[in-house]
Coordinates of C-alpha atoms and ligand atoms in Angstrom, one line a residue:
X679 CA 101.8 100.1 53.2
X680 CA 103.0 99.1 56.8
X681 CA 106.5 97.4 56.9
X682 CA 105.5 94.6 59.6
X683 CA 102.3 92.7 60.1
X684 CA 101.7 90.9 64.1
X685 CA 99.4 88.8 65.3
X686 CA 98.9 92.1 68.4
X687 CA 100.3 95.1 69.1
X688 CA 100.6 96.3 72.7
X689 CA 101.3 99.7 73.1
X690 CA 102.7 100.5 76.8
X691 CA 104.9 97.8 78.6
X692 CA 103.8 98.6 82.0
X693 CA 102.2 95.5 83.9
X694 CA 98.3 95.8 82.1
X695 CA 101.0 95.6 79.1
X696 CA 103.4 93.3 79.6
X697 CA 101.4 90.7 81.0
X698 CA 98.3 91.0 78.1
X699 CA 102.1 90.7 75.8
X700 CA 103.0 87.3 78.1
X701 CA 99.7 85.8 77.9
X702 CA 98.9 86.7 74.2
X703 CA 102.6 84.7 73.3
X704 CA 101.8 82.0 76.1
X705 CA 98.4 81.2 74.0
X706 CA 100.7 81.2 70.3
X707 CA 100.6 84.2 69.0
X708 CA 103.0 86.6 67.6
X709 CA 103.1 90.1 69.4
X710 CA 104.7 93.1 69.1
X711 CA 105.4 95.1 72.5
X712 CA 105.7 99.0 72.2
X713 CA 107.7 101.0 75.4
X714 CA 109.1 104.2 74.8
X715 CA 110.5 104.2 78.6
X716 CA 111.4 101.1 80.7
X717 CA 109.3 98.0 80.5
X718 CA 107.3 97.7 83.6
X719 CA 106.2 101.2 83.8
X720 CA 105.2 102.8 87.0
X721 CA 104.5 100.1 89.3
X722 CA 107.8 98.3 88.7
X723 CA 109.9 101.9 88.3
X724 CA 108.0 104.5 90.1
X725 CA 104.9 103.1 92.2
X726 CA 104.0 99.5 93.5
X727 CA 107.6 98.0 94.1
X728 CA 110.1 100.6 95.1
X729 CA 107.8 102.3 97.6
X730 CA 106.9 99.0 99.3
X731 CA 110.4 98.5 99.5
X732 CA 111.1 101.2 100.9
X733 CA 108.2 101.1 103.5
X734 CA 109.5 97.6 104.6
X735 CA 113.0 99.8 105.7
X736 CA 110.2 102.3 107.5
X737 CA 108.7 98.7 109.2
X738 CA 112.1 97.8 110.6
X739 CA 112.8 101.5 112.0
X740 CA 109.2 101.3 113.4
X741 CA 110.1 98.0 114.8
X742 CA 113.3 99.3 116.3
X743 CA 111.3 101.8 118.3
X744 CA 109.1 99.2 119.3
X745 CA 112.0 97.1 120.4
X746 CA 112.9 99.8 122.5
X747 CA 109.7 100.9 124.2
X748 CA 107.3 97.7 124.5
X749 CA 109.6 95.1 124.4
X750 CA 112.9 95.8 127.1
X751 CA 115.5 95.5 124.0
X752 CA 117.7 98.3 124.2
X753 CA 118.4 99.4 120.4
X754 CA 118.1 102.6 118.9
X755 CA 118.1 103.6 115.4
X756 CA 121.4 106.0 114.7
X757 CA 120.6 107.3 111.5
X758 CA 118.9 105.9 108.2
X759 CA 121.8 105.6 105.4
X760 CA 119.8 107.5 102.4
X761 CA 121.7 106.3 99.6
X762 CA 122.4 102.8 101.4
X763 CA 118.5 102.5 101.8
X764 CA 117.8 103.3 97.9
X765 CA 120.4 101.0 96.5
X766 CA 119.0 98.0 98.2
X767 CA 115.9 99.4 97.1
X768 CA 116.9 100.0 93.0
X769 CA 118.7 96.6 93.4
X770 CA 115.0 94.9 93.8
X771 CA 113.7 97.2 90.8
X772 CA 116.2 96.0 88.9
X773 CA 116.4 92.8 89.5
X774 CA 112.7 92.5 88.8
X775 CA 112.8 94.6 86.0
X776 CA 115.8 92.1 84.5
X777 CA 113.4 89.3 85.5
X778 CA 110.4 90.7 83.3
X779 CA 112.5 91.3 79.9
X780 CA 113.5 87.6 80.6
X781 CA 110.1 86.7 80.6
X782 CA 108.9 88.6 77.6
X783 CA 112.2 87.5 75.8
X784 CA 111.8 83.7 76.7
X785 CA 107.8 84.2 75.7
X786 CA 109.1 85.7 72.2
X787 CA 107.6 88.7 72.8
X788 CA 109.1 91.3 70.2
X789 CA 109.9 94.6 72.4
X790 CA 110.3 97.7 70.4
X791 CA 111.6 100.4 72.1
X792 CA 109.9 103.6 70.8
X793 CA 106.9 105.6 70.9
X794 CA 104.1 104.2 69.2
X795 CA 101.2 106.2 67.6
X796 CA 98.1 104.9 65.9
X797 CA 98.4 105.3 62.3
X798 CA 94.8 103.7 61.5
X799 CA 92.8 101.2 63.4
X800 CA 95.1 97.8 63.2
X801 CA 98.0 100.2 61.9
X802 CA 100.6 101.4 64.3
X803 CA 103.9 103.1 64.1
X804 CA 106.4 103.0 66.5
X805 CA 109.0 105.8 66.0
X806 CA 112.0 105.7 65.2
X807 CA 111.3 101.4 63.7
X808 CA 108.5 101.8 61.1
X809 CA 105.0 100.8 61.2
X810 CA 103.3 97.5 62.1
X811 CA 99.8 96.3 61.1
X812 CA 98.1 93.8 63.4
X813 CA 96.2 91.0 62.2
X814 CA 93.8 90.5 65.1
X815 CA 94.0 93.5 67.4
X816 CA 95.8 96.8 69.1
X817 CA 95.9 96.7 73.1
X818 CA 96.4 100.5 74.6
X819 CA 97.9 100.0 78.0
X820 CA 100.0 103.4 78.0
X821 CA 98.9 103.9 81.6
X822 CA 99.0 107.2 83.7
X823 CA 100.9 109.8 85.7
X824 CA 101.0 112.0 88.3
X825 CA 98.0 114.3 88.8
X826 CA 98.6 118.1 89.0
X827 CA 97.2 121.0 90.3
X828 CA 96.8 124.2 88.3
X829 CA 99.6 126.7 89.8
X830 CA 101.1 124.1 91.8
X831 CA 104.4 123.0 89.6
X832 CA 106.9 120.3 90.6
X833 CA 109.9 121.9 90.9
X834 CA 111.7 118.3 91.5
X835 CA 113.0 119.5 95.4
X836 CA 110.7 121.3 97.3
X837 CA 107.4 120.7 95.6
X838 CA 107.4 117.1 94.7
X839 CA 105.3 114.3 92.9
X840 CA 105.1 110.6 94.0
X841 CA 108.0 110.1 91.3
X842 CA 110.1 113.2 92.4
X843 CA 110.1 111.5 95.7
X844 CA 111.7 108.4 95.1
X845 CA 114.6 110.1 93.0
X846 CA 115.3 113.0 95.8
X847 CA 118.7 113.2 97.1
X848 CA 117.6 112.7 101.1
X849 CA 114.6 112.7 103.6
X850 CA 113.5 116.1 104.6
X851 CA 112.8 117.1 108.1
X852 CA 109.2 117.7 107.5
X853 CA 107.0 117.4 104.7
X854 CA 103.2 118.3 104.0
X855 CA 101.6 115.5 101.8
X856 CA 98.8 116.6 99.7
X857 CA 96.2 114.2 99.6
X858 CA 94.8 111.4 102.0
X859 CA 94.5 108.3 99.2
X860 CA 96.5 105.3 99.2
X861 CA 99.7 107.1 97.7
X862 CA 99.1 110.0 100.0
X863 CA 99.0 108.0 103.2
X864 CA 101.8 105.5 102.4
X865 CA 104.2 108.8 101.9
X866 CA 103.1 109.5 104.6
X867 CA 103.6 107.1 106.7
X868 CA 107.0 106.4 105.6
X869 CA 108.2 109.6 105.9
X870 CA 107.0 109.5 109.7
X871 CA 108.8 106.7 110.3
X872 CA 112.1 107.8 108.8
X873 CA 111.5 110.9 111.7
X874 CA 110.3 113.6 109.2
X875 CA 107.1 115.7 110.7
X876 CA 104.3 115.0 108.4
X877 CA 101.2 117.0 108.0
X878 CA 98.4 114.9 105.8
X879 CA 95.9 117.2 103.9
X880 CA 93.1 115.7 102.4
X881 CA 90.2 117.7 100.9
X882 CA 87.2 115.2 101.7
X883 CA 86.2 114.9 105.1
X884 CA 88.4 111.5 105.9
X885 CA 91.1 109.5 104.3
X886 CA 91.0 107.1 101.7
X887 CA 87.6 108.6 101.1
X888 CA 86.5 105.8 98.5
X889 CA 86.7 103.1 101.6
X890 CA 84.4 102.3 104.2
X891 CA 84.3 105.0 107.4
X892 CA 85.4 102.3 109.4
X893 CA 88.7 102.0 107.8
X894 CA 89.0 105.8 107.4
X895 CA 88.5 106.4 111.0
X896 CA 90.9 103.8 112.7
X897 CA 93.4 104.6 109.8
X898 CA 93.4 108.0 110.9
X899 CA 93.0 106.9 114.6
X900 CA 96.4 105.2 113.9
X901 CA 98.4 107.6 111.8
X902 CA 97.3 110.1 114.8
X903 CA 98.9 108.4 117.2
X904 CA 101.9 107.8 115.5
X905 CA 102.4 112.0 115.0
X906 CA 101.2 112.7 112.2
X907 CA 99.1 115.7 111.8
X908 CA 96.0 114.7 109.9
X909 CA 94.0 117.8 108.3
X910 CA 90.8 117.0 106.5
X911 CA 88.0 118.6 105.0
X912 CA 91.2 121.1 104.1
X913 CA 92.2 123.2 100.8
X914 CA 95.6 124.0 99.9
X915 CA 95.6 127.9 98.8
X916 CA 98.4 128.6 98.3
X917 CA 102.4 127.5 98.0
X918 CA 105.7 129.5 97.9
X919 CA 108.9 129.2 98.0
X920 CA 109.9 130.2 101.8
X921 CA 113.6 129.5 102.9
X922 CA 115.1 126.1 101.5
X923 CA 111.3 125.0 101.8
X924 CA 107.8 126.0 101.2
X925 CA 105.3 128.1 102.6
X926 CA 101.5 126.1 102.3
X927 CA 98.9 128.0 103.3
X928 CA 95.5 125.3 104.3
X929 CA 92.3 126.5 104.8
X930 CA 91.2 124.0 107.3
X931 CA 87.2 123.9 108.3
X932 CA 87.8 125.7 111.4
X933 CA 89.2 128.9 109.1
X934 CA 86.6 131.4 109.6
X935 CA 87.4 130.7 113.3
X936 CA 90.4 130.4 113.4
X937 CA 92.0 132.0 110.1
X938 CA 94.1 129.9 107.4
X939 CA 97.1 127.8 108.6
X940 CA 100.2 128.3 107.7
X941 CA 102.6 125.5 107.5
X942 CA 106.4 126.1 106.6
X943 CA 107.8 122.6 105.6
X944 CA 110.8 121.2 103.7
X945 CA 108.7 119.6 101.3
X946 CA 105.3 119.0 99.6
X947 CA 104.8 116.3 98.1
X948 CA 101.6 116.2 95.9
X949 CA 99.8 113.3 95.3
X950 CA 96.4 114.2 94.5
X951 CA 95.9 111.0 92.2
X952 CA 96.7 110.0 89.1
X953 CA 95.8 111.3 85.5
X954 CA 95.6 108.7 82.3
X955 CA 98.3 109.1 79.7
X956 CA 97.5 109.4 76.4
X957 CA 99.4 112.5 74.2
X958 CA 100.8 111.4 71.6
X959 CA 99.5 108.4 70.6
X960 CA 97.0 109.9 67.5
X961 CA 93.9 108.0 69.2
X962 CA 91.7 109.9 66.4
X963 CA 93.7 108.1 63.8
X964 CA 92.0 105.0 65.1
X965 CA 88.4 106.5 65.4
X966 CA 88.9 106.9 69.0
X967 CA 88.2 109.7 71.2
X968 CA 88.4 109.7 75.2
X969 CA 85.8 110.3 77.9
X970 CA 85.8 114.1 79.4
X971 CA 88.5 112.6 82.1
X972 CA 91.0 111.4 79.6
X973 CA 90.4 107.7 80.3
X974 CA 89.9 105.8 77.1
X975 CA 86.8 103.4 77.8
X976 CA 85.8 100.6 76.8
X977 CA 82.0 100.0 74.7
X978 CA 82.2 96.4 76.1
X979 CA 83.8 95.6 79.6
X980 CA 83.3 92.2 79.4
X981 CA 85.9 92.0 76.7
X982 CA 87.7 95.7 77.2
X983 CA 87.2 96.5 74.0
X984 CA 86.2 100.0 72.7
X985 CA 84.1 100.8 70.3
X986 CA 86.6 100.2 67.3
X987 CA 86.0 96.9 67.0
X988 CA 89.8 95.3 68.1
X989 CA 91.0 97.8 70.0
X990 CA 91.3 97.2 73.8
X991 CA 92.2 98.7 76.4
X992 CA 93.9 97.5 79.6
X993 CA 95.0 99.3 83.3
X994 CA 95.1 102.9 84.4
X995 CA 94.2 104.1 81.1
X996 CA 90.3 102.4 81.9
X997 CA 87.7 104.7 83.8
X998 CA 86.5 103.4 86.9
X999 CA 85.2 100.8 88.1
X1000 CA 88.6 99.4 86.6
X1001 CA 90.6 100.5 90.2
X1002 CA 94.2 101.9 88.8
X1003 CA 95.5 99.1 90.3
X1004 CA 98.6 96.8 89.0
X1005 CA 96.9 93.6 90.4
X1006 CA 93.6 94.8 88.3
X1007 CA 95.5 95.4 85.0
X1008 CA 97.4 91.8 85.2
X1009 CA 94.2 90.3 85.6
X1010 CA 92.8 92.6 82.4
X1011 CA 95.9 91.3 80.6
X1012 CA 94.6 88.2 81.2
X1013 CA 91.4 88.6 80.0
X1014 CA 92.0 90.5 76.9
X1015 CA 94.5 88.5 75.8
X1016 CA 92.5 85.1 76.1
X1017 CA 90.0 87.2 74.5
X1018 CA 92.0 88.5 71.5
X1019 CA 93.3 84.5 71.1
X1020 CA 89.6 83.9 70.7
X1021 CA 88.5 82.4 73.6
X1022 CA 86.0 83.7 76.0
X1023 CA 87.4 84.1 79.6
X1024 CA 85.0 85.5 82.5
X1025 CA 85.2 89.7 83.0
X1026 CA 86.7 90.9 85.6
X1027 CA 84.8 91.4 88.5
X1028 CA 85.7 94.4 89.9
X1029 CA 83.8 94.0 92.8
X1030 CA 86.1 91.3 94.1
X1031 CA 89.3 93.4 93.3
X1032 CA 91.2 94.0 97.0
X1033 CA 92.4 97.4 97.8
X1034 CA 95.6 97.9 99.9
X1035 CA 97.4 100.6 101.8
X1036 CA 101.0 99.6 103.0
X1037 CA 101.0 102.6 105.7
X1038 CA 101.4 102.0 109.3
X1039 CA 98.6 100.9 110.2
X1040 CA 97.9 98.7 106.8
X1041 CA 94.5 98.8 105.3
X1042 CA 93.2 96.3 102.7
X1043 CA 89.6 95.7 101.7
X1044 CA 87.4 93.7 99.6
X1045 CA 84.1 94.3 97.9
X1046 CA 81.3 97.1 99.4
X1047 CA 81.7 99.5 102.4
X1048 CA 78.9 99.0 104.6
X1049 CA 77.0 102.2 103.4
X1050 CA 77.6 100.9 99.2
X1051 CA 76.1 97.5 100.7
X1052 CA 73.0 99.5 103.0
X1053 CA 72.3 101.4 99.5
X1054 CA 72.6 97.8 97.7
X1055 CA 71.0 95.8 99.6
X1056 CA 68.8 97.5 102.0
X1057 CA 69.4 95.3 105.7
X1058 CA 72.8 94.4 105.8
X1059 CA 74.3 92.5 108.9
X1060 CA 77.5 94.5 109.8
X1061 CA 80.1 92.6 112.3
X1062 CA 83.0 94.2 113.4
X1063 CA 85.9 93.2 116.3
X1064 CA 89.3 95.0 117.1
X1065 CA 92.2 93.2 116.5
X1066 CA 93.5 92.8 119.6
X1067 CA 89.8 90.8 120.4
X1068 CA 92.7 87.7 119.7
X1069 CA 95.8 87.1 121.7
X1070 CA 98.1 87.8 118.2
X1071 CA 96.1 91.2 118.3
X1072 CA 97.3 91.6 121.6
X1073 CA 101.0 90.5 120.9
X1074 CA 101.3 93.4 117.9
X1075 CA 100.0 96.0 120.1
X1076 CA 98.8 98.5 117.5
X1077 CA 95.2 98.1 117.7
X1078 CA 93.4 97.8 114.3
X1079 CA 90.0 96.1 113.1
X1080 CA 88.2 93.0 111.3
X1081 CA 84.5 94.2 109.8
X1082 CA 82.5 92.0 107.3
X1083 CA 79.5 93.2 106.0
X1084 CA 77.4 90.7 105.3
X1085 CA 73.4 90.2 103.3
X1086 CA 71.1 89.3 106.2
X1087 CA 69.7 86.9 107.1
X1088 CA 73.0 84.8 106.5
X1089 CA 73.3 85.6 103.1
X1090 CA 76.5 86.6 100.8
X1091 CA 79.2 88.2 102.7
X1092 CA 79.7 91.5 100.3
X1093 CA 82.8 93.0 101.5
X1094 CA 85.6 92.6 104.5
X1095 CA 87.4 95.5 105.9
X1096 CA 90.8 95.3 107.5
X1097 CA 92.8 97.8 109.5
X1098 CA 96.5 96.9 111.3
X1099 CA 99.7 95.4 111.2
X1100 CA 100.1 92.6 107.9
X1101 CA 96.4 92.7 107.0
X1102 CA 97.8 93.7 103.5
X1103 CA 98.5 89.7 103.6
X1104 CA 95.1 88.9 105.0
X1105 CA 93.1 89.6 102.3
X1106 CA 93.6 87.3 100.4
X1107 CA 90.8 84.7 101.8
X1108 CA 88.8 87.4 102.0
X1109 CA 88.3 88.3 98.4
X1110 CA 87.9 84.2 97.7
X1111 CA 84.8 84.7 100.0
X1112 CA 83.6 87.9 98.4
X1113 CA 84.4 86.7 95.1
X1114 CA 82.7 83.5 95.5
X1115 CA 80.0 84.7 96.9
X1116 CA 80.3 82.9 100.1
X1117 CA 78.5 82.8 102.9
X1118 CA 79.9 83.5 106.4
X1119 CA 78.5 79.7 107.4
X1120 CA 80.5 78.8 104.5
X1121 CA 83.9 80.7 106.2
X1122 CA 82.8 79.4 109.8
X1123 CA 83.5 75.8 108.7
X1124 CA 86.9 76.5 108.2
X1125 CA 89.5 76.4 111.2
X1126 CA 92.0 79.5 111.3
X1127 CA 95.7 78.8 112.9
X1128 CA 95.8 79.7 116.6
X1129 CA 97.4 82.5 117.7
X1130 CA 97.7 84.3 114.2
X1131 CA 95.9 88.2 113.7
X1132 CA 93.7 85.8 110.8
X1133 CA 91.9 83.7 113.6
X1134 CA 90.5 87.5 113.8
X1135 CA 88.8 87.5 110.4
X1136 CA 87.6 83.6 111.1
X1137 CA 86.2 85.1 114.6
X1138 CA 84.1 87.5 112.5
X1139 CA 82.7 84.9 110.4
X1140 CA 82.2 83.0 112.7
X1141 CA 79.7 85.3 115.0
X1142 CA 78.3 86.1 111.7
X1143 CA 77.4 82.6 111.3
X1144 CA 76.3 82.6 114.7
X1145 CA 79.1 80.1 116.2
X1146 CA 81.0 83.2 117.9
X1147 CA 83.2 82.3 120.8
X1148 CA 85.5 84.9 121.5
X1149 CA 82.9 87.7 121.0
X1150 CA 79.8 88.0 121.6
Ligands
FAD979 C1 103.6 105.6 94.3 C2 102.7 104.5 93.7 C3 102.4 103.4 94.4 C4 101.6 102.4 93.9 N1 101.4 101.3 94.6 C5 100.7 100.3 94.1 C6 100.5 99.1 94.9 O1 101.1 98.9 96.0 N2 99.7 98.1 94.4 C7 99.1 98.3 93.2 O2 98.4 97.3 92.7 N3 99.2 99.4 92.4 C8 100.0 100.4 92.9 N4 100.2 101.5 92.2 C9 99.4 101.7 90.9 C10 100.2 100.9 89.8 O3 101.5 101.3 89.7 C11 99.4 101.1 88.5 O4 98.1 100.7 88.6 C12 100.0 100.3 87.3 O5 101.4 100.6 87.1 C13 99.3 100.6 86.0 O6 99.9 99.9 85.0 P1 99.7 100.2 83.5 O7 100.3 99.2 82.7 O8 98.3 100.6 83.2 O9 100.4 101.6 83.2 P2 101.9 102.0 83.5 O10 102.6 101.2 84.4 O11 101.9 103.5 83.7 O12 102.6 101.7 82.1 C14 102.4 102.4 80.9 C15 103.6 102.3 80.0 O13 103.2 102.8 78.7 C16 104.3 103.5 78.2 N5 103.8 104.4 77.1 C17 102.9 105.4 77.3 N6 102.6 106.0 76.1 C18 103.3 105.3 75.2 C19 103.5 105.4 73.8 N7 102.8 106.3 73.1 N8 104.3 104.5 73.1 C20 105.0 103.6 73.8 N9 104.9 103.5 75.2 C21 104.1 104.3 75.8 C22 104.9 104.2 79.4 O14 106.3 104.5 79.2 C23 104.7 103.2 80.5 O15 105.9 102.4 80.7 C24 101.0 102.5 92.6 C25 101.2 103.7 91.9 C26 102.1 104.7 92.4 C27 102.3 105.9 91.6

């Protein structure tokens, strides 16, 4: 017989975790958190936090440069203080980190620290404490980690994952990043701007190849111009050990012509995407099984729950259309937690989920790509401006774009595109009118602050609507 009994169990304190834990406790019940590592899990340790903090360092060296060469301020950027950079960066990891266990605590949300493996379908143990049986349901949020490539192993230095990276003792000089995703292009990026020569490789034939071409190409356009060598439609063959570094060899689409590249670089740092976690935790026990991916998927999205009836599932353990996202998995936390406390809140609509990449140029998007709305809804009307259309534009000098796709004639708009400097912070309207399913009429009644790069989106809307005035 199980030791404890809970109203929930959460297995996996990552943020689809923790926050279905806050909610579940916000909404009076009792729940029992299981993490075997640190709560927060990859976003707050590994992924969303210390990487945008350490791309905001990359802005300001980027910004020195720009000091220096647009604007007449003579500055120059001596060195970048490694271990000065990561301590301000762990200090916001931990500080957030502190500020979530205050949370859960203050909620009454019972953390065990262990590894938890299903025992039955509302039994769980949670090694070394004992087992726990929950009254009402079992939430699996025990997320994911790096993907690998057969033949291609981490060896923690010179052939790195996303994880390796933020835990290595210095920059290298130069560094091939393998894959052209978001995690792909924001390492990047930063590495670029920390003076490393970077070499993107990317198997499809553009980057981020999940978002519209538009975004892919001035992305590309922009990483270009900032020197980094962008290879796609490429293959890695082969990696070996070649000095202190590693020899890649690329097969690149002009091989036949041209024979394979070789590419001798400190580093390569893989990040080919991530793979869902689930070893250990007995799933069979429970009568569950995975898809052929490893994702554990749910028999009823609307409540994210599988087929065992109270057993639900939350963040980068779901299959798409769920999009691996931290953002996504809070707002599944949400909903499964509302759900388990027996309400019925609204599913997730996936559709309306923004995507962001914090490289130099930014890109952030919400909704369908033109060709996803063409295949969707046959005509589409399609407007797109550079940013520098607006004197903000202008003022930020690094080119970039505004595109709404829109139904036509003046119908929904279903889905916005952004490329360039802060768009990651533009977005945000955007998915209201996507999510909403406004009109661009509906946008174009709506003043945007002059000179600000968002009186580019309401320029978009409004030509849409047919009001244009800087564009015609
Ligand atoms: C480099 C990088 C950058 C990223 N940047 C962004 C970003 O900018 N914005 C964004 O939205 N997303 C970003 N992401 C994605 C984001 O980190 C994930 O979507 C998010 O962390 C998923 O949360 P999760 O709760 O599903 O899983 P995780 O955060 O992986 O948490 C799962 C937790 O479960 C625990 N666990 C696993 N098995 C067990 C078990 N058997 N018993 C007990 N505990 C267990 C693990 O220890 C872990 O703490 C980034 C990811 C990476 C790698």
């Amino acid at each position: 017989m199980p030791e404890h009994e809970t109203d929930i169990i959460v297995i996996g304190g990552g943020t689809g975790g923790y926050s279905t834990a806050l909610r579940a406790a916000a909404l009076g019940l009792d729940v029992v958190l299981a993490e075997r590592d640190l709560i927060g899990g990859t976003c707050l340790h590994r992924g969303c936090v210390p990487s945008k903090a350490m791309l905001h360092a990359a802005e300001l060296v980027d910004g020195i440069a720009e000091a220096r060469d647009r604007w007449g301020v003579k500055a120059t950027v001596d060195a970048v203080d490694w271990p000065a950079l990561t301590a301000a960066r762990d200090d916001i990891v931990a500080r957030n980190h502190r500020g979530v266990e205050g949370h859960l605590s203050h909620a009454g949300v019972h953390v065990v620290r262990g590894s938890a493996a299903f025992t039955g379908a509302r039994t769980v143990r949670i090694a070394p404490h004992g087992e726990w049986t929950a009254r009402r349901g079992v939430v699996v949020a025990t997320g994911s980690r790096p993907r690998l490539l057969p033949g291609l192993t981490p060896d923690g230095r010179r052939i790195v994952t996303s994880d390796d990276a933020l835990f290595a003792p210095g920059l290298p000089d130069s560094v091939l990043v393998l894959g052209g995703g978001a995690i792909g292009v924001e390492y990047a990026s930063l590495h670029r701007s920390m003076g490393a020569r970077v070499v993107l490789v990317e198997a499809a034939d553009r980057l981020l190849p999940l978002e519209d071409a538009d975004v892919s190409r001035h992305l590309t356009r922009g990483l270009k111009r900032r020197g980094i060598e962008v290879l796609t439609g490429a293959r890695l063959e082969r990696a070996e050990p070649y000095g202190d570094g590693v020899r890649a060899t690329v097969r690149t689409p002009r091989a036949e012509r041209d024979g394979m590249r070789a590419l001798d670089v400190e580093r390569l740092l893989v990040a080919v995407g991530r793979a869902p976690v689930t070893e250990g935790l007995d799933l069979a026990a429970a009568g569950l099984a995975t898809d052929g991916r490893g994702f554990l998927a749910p028999a009823d999205w609307s409540r994210l729950e599988t087929a065992v009836p109270g057993i639900h599932v939350v963040g980068d353990l779901l299959p798409p259309p769920s999009p691996g996202l931290a953002h996504a998995s809070f707002a599944e936390g949400l909903l499964v937690a509302e759900t388990l406390a027996g309400g019925s809140p609204r599913p997730v609509d996936y559709e309306a989920v923004p995507r962001v990449t914090y490289s130099s140029p930014q890109t952030a998007s919400v909704g369908l790509s033109e060709s996803e709305a063409r295949a969707r809804a046959g005509d589409v009307a399609v407007n797109t401006m550079p940013l520098t259309a607006v004197a903000k534009g202008m003022v930020h000098g690094q080119g970039g774009m505004v595109k709404v796709v829109a139904e036509r004639p003046g119908g929904r708009v279903l889905g916005v595109h952004l490329v360039g400097p802060h768009v990651s912070e533009m977005i945000a309207e955007s998915q209201l009118v996507v999510g909403w399913d406004a009109e661009p009429a509906d946008v174009a009644q709506h003043v945007h602050p002059h000179p600000t790069l968002s009186e580019a989106v309401g320029e978009a809307y409004l030509t849409l609507a047919g009001r244009g005035l800087h564009q015609r």
